[in-house]
Coordinates of C-alpha atoms in Angstrom, one line a residue:
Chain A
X1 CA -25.4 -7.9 -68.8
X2 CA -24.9 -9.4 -65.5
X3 CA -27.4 -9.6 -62.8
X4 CA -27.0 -7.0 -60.1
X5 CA -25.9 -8.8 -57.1
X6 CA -28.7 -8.4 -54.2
X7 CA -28.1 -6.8 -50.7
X8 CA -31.2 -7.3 -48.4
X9 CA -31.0 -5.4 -45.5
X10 CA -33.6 -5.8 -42.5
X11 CA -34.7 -2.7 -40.7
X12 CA -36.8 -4.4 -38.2
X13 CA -36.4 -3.3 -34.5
X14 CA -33.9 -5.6 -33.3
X15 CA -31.6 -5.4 -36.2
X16 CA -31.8 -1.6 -36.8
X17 CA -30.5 -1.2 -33.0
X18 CA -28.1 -4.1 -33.0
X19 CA -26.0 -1.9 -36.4
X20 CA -28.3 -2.3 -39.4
X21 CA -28.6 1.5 -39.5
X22 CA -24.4 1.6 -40.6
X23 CA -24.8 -1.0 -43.1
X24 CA -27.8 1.1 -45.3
X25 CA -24.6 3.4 -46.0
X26 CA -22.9 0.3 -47.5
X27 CA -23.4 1.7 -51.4
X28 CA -21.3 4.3 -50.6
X29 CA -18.5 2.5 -48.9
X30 CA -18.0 0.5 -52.0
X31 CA -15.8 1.5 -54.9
X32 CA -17.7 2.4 -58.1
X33 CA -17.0 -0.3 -60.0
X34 CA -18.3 -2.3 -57.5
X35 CA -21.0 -0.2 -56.5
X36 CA -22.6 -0.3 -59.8
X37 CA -22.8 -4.0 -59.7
X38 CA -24.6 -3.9 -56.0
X39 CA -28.5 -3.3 -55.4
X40 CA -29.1 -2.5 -51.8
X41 CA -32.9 -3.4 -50.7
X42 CA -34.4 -2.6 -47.1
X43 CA -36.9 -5.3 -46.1
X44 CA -38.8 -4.9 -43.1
X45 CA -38.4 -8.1 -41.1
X46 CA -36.4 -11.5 -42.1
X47 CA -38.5 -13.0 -39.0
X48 CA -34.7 -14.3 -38.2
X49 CA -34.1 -12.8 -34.4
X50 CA -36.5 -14.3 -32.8
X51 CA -35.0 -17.8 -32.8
X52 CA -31.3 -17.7 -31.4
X53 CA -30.1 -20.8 -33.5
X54 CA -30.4 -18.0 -36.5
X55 CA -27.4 -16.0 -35.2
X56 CA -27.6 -12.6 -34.2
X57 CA -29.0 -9.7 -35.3
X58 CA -28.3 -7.8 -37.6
X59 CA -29.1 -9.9 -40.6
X60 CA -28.5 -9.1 -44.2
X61 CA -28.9 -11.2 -47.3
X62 CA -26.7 -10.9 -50.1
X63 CA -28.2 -13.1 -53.0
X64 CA -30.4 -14.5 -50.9
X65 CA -27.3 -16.5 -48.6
X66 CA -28.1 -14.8 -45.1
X67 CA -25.7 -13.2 -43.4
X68 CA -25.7 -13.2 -38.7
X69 CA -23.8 -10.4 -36.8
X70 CA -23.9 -8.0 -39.9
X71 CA -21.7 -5.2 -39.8
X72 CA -20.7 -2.8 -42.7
X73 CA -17.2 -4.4 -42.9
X74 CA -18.4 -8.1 -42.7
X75 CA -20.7 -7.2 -45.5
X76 CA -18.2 -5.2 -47.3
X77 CA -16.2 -8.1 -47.2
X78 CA -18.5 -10.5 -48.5
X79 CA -19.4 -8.4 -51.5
X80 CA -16.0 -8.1 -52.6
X81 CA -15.2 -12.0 -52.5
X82 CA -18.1 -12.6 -54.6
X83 CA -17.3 -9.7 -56.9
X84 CA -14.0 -11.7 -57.7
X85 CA -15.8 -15.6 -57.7
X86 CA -18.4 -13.9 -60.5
Chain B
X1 CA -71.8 9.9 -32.2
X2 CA -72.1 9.9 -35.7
X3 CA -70.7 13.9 -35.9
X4 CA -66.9 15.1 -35.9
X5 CA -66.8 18.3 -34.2
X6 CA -63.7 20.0 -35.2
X7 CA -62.8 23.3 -32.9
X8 CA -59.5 25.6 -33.3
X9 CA -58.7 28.8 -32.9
X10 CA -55.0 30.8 -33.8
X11 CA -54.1 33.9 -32.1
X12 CA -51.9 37.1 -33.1
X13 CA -50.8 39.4 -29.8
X14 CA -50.9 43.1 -30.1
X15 CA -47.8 44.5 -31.6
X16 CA -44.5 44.4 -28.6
X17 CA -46.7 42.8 -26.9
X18 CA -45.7 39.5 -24.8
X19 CA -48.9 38.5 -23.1
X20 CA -52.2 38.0 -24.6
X21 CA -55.0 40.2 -23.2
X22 CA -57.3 38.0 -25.6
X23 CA -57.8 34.5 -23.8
X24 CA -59.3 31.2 -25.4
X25 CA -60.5 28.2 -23.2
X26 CA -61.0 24.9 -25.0
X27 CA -61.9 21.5 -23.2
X28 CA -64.3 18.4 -23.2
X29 CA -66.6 17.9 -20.6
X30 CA -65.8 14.5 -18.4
X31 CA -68.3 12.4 -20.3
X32 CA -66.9 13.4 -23.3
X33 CA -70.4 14.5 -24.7
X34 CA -69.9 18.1 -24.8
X35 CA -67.0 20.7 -25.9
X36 CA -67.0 24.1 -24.1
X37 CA -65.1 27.1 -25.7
X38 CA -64.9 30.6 -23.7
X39 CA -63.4 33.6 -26.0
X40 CA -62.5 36.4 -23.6
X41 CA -61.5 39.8 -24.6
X42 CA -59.5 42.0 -21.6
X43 CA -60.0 45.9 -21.5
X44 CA -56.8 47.3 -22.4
X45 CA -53.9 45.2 -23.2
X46 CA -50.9 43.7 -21.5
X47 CA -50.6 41.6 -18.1
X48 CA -53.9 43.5 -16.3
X49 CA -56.4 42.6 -19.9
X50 CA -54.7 38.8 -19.7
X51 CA -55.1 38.5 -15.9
X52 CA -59.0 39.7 -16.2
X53 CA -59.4 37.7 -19.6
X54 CA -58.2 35.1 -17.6
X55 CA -60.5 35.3 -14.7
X56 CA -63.7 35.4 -17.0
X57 CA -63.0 32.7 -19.4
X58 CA -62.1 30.6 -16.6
X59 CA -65.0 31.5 -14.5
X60 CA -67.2 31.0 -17.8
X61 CA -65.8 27.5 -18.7
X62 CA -65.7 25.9 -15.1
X63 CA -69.8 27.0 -14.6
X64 CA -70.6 25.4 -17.8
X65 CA -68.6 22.3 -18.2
X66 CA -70.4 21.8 -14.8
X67 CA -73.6 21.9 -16.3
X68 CA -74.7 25.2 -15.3
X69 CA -76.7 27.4 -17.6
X70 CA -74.4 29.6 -19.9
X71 CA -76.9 31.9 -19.0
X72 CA -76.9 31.5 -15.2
X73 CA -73.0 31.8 -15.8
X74 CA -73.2 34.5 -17.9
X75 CA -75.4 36.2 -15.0
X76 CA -73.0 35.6 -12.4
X77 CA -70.1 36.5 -14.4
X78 CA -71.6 39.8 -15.2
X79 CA -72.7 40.2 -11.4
X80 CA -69.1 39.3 -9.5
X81 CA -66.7 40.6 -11.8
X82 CA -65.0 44.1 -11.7
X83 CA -67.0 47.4 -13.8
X84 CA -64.6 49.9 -15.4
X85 CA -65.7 53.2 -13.6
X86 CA -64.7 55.4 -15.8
X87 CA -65.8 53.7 -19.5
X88 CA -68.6 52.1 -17.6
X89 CA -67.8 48.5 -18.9
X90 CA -66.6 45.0 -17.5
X91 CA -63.0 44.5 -17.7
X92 CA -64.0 41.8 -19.8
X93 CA -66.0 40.8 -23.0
X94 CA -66.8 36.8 -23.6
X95 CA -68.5 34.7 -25.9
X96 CA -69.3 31.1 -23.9
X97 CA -70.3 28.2 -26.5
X98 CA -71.7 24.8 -25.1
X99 CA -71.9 22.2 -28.0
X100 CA -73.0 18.9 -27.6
X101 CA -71.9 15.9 -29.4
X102 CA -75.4 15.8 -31.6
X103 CA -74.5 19.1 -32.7
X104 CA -76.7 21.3 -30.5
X105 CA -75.3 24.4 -29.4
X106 CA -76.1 27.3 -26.7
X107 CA -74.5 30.4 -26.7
X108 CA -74.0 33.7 -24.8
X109 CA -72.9 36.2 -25.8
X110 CA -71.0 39.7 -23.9
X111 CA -69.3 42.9 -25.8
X112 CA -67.6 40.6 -28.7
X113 CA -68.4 40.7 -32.3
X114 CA -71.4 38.5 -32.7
X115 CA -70.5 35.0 -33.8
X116 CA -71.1 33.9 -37.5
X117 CA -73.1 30.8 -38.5
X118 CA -72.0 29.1 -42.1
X119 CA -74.2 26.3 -43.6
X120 CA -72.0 25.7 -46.4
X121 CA -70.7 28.8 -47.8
X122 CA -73.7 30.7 -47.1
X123 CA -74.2 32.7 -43.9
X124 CA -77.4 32.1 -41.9
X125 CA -79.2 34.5 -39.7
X126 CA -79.5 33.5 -36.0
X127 CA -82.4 34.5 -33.8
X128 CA -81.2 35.5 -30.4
X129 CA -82.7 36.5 -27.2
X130 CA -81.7 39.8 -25.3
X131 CA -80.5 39.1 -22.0
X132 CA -80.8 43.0 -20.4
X133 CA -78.8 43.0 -17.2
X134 CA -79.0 46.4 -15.2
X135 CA -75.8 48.0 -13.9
X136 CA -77.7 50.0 -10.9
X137 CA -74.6 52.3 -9.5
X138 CA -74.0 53.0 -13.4
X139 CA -77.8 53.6 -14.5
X140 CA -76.6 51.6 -17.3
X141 CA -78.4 48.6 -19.3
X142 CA -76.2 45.7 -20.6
X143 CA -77.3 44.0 -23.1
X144 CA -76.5 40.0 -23.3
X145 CA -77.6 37.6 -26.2
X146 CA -78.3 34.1 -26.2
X147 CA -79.3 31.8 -29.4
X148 CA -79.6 28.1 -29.7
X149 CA -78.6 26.5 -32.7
X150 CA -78.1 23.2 -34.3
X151 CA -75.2 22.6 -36.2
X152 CA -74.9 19.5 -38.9
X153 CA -72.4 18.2 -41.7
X154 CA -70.7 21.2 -43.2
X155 CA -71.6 23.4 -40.9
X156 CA -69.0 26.3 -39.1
X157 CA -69.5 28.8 -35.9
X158 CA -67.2 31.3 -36.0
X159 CA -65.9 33.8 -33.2
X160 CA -63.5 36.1 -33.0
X161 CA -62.4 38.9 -30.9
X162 CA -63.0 42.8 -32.0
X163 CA -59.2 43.0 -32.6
X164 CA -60.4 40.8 -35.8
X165 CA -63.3 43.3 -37.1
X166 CA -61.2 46.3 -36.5
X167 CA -58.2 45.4 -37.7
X168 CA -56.8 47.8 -40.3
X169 CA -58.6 50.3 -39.1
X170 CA -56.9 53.8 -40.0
X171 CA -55.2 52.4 -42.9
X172 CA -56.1 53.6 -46.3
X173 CA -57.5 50.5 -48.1
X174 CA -59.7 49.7 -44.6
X175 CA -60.2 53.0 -42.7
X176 CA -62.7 51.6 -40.6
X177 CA -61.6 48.5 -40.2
X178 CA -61.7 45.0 -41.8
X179 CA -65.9 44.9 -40.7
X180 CA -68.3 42.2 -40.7
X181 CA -69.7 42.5 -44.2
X182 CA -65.9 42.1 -45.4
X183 CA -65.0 39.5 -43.3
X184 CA -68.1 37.5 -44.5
X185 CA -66.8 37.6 -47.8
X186 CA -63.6 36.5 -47.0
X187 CA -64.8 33.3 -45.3
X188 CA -67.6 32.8 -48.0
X189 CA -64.6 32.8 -50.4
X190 CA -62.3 30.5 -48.6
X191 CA -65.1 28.0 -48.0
X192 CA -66.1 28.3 -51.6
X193 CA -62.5 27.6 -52.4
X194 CA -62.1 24.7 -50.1
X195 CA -65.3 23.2 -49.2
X196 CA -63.5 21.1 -47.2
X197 CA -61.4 23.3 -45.3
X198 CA -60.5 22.3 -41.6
X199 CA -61.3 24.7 -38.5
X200 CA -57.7 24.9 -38.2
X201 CA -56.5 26.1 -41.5
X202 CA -59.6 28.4 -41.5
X203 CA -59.0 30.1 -38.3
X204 CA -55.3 30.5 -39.1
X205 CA -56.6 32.2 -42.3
X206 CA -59.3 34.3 -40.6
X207 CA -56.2 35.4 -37.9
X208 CA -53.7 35.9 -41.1
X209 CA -55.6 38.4 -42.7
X210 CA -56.4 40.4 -40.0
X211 CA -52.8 40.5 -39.1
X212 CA -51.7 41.9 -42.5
X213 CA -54.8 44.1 -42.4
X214 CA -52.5 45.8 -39.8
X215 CA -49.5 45.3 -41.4
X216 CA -48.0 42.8 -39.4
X217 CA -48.4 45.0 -36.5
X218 CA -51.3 44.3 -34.5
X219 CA -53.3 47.2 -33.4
X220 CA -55.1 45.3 -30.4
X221 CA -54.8 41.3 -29.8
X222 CA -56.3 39.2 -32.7
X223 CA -58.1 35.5 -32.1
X224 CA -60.4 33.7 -33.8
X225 CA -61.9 30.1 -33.8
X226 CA -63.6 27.9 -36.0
X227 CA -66.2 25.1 -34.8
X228 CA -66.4 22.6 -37.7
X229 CA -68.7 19.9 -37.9
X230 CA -68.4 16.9 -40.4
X231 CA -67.8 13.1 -40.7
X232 CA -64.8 12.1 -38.7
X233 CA -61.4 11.6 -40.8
X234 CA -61.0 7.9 -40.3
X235 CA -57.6 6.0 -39.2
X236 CA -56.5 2.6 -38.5
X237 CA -53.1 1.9 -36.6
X238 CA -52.2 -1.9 -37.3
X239 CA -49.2 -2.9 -34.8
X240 CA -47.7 -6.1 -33.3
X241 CA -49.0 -9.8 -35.1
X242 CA -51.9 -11.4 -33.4
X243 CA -51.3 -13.8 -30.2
X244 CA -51.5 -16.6 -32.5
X245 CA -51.2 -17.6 -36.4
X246 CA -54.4 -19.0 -37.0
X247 CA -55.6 -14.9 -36.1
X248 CA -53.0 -13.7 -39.3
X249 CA -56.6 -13.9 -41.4
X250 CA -58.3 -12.2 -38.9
X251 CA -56.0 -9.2 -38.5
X252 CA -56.2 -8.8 -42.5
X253 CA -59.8 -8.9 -42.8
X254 CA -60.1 -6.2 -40.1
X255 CA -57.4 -4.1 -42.1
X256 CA -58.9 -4.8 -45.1
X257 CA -62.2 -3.8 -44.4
X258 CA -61.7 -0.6 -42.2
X259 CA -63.1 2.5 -44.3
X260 CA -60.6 5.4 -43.2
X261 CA -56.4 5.3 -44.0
X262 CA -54.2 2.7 -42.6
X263 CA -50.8 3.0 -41.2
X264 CA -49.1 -0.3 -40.6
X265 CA -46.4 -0.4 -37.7
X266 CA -44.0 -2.9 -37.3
X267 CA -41.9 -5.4 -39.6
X268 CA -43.5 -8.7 -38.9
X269 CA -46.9 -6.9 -38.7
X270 CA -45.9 -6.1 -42.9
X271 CA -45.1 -9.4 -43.1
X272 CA -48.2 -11.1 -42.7
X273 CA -50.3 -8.1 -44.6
X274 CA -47.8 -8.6 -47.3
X275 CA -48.4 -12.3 -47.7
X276 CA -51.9 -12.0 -46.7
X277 CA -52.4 -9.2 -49.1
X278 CA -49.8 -10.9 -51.9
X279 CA -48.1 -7.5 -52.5
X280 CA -44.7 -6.6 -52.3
X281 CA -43.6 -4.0 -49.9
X282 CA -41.1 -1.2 -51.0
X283 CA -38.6 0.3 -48.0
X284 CA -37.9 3.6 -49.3
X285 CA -34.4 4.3 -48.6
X286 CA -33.8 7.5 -49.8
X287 CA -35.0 10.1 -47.2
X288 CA -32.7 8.3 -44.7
X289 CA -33.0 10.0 -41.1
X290 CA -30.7 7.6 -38.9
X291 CA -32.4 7.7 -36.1
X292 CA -35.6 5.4 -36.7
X293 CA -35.9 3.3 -39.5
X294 CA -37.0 4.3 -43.1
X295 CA -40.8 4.0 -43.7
X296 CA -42.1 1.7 -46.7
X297 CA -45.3 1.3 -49.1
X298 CA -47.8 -1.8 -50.0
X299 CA -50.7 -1.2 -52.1
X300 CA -53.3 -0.6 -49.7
X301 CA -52.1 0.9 -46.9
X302 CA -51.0 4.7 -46.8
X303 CA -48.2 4.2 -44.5
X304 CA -45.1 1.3 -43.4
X305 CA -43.2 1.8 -40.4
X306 CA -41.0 -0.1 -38.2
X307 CA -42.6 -0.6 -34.5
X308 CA -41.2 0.0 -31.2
X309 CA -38.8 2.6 -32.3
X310 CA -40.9 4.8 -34.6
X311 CA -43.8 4.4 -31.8
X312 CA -41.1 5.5 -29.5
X313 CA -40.8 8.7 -31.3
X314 CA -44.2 9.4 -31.9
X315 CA -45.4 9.3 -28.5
X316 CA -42.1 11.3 -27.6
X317 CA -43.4 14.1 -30.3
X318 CA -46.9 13.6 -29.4
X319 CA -46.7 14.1 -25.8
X320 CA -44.1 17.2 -26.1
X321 CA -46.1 18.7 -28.3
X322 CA -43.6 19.7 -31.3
X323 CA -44.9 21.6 -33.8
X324 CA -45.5 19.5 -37.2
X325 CA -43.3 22.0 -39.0
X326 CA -40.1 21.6 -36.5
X327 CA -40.1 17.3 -36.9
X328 CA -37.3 15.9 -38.1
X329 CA -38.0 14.7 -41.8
X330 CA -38.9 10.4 -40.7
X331 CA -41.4 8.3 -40.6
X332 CA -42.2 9.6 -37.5
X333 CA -43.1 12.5 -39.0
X334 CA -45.3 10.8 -41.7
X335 CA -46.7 8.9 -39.0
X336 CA -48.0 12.3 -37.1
X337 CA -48.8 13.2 -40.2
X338 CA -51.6 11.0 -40.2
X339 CA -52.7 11.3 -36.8
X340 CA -53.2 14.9 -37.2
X341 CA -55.4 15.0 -40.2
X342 CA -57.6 12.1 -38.5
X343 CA -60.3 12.5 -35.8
X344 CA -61.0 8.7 -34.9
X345 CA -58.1 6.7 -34.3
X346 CA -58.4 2.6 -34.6
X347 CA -55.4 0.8 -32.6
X348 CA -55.7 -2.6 -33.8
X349 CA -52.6 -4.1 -31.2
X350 CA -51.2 -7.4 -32.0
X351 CA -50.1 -9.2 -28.4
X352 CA -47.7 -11.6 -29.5
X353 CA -44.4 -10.9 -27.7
X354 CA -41.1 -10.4 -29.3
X355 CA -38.9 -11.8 -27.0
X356 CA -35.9 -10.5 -29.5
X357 CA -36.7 -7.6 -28.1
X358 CA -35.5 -8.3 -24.6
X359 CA -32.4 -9.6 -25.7
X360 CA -30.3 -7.9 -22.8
X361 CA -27.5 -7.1 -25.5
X362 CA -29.3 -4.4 -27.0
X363 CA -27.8 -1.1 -26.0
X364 CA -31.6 0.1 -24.2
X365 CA -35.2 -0.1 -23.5
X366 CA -37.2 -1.1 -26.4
X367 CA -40.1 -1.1 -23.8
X368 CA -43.8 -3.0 -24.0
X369 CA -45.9 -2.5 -27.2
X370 CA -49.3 -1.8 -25.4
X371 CA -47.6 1.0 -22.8
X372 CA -46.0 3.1 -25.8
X373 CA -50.0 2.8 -27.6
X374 CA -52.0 3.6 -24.4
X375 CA -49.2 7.2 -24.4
X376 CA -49.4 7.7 -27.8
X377 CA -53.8 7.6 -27.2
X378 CA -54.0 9.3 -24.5
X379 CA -51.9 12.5 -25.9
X380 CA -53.8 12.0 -28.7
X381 CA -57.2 12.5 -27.0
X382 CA -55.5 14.7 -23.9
X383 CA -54.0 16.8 -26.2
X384 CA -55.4 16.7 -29.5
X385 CA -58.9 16.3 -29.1
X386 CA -59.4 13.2 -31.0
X387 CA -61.1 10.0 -29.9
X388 CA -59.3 7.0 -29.9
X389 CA -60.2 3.0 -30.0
X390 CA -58.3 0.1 -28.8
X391 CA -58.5 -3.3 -30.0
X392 CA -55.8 -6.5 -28.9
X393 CA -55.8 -9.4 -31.4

């Protein structure tokens, strides 16, 4: 059985305004197949934003590799290139 | 000030009614040692019983909060208002209460049911004084009474207006009304039921049942209020990490050892509990209002929110005053939540600065942590009676 492949999603104040809100819909957006093989997590704060050289917010994490200027398609895409590498 | 002193009071108007001829006054004096109440009851009904209502309990509540006697008030009162020719009677009743933070009460009382006293469930008797005041052009004898008493944990004063007692009057099951020996069952039973039970819920309950007495049709204005004294319902507000690192320990031992509930607010705030703590904090994502972020758990705290935004709201809700039942379903409205079934509230404000915040791409003000706490403090003891603390780390 293969381990669930991990979506981290801050929902801190900077990253909720700059789009994080969009991406917590990402489970639906995804086909079932793939959607069954995703676990989406809130976390409260990567502690990320507050130093520039991170990127921008929003920031999500999938499998721990962090992801800068999040969006539901970025993220979308990311998932479905390591769907096909796993 | 080791007492909470609880006081509410609901209201039903007479039926087709759209003005209350029953008026309540509430308010803490400036020093914030004493809470003065005025229950006024207007002859008649409509716009003339409100506008005399009015003028009494107002009259009533400036004198005392003042720091005159209630019963120099009461005398005045009495003396300068307007005398029903006809029925003989002021155009007004009232019940003036003066309670002071160590629990010791005055009251005077004019033409309204006498008050009740509860220690407990059970139902003490009150020694009062008659206050005879003459009515010379009417050769008539009023009557006012005045009692002292001292109230302690557990105990409950409770007033209401006559459209209480008589309610259902005329109606098969209570021909002459709901009366006093009924009525003192009913709160014996509810207390007895829910030793516990706030002024507000009780109150609401009191005014309930006399408005089904009448069928949902109120004969005459009903109002009642509850004074409620016990220990005050604790709450600490943790929001914003300290100034600097080395205070991380410091802002978890204050957490840690606050006796009361604890709400944290704000991401990196959760972050340092959580590694402080060593527990894992769950974001619930389920109940997901997009507006402000989703609220999360920890094992000891009752409550995880985001910061700014959810404090944003809060103070919004707070200040507007929107009823608890009409929020949208948020952490917002958990956070309220929690402020309304506390009666001390502990800010404990981190003043570290998130200069992410002022990142001038985000779409508006996120605004100053300390400003959106001092609003959300002062509606909360403005509006909601309850006394606040502040503390920066």
């Amino acid at each position: 059985m293969r381990n669930k492949i991990q979506i981290k999603i801050c929902v801190g104040t900077t990253c909720y305004v700059m789009g994080a809100s969009d991406i917590l819909t990402i489970q639906d957006e995804l086909t079932p197949s793939i959607s069954d093989r995703v676990e989406v997590l809130g976390i409260p704060c990567f502690d990320l934003c507050k130093n520039s050289a991170n990127g921008k917010a929003p920031f999500v994490s999938v499998n721990d590799i962090i992801i800068d200027s999040a969006s539901l398609d970025k993220v979308k895409e990311y998932i479905l290139e390591l769907t096909q590498k796993l | 000030m080791k007492y909470f002193i609880e006081v509410d009071y609901a209201q039903n108007y007479k039926y087709n009614q759209k003005i209350c001829g029953d008026i309540f006054l509430l308010s803490k004096s400036e020093n914030k040692n004493r809470i003065v109440f005025t229950l006024s009851d207007g002859l008649g009904s409509g716009v003339k019983a409100n506008v005399l209502a009015n003028l009494t309990a107002t009259m009533g509540q400036k004198f005392v909060l003042n720091n005159l006697d209630v019963k120099k008030s009461a005398n005045i009162i009495m003396k300068t208002l307007p005398v029903c020719s006809e029925r003989k009677i002021s155009y007004s009743t009232f019940s003036i209460c003066d309670i002071s933070s160590e629990g010791l009460v005055k009251i005077i009382e004019y033409d309204n049911p006498e008050y009740m006293f509860f220690k407990n469930d059970k139902l003490c008797k009150v020694s009062k004084k008659t206050i005879p005041l003459e009515r010379k052009p009417f050769g008539k004898t009023e009557k006012l009474y005045y009692s002292e008493i001292k109230m302690d944990f557990g105990d409950r004063l409770i007033v209401f207006s006559d459209g209480v007692s008589q309610s259902g009057m005329g109606n098969a099951s209570t021909p002459l009304g709901w009366r006093r020996d009924h009525i003192i069952k009913f709160i014996t039973d509810e207390i007895k039921n829910n030793s516990n039970i706030s002024a507000s819920n009780l109150c609401n309950k009191i005014t309930s049942h006399a408005n089904s007495n009448d069928i949902m049709e109120p004969k005459d204005d009903i109002t009642s209020a509850v004074v409620y004294v016990r220990k005050p319902r604790k709450l600490m507000i943790a929001t914003g990490p300290p100034i600097d690192k080395a205070k991380d320990k410091l802002l978890k031992c204050k957490v840690k050892n606050f006796k009361g509930k604890k709400i944290i607010s704000g991401g990196t705030t959760a972050n340092i509990l959580s590694r402080e703590y060593n527990k894992k904090i769950k974001i619930n994502l389920s109940n997901n209002n997009m507006d402000i972020p989703p609220s999360s758990t920890m094992e000891g705290v009752d409550l995880i929110t985001e910061g700014m935004l959810t404090l944003s709201k809060v103070a919004n809700f707070l200040e507007k005053k929107i009823a608890y039942k009409n929020l949208p379903e948020n952490a917002a409205k958990s956070f309220i939540k929690h402020l309304i079934n506390s009666d001390h509230v502990y800010f404990l404000v981190g003043t570290k600065i998130n200069e992410a915040h002022q990142d001038p791409n985000i779409p508006f003000d996120i605004g100053i942590r300390r400003t959106i706490i001092k609003r959300i403090a002062t509606a909360l003891e403005n509006i909601y009676l309850k006394e606040t603390y502040l503390e920066y780390i």
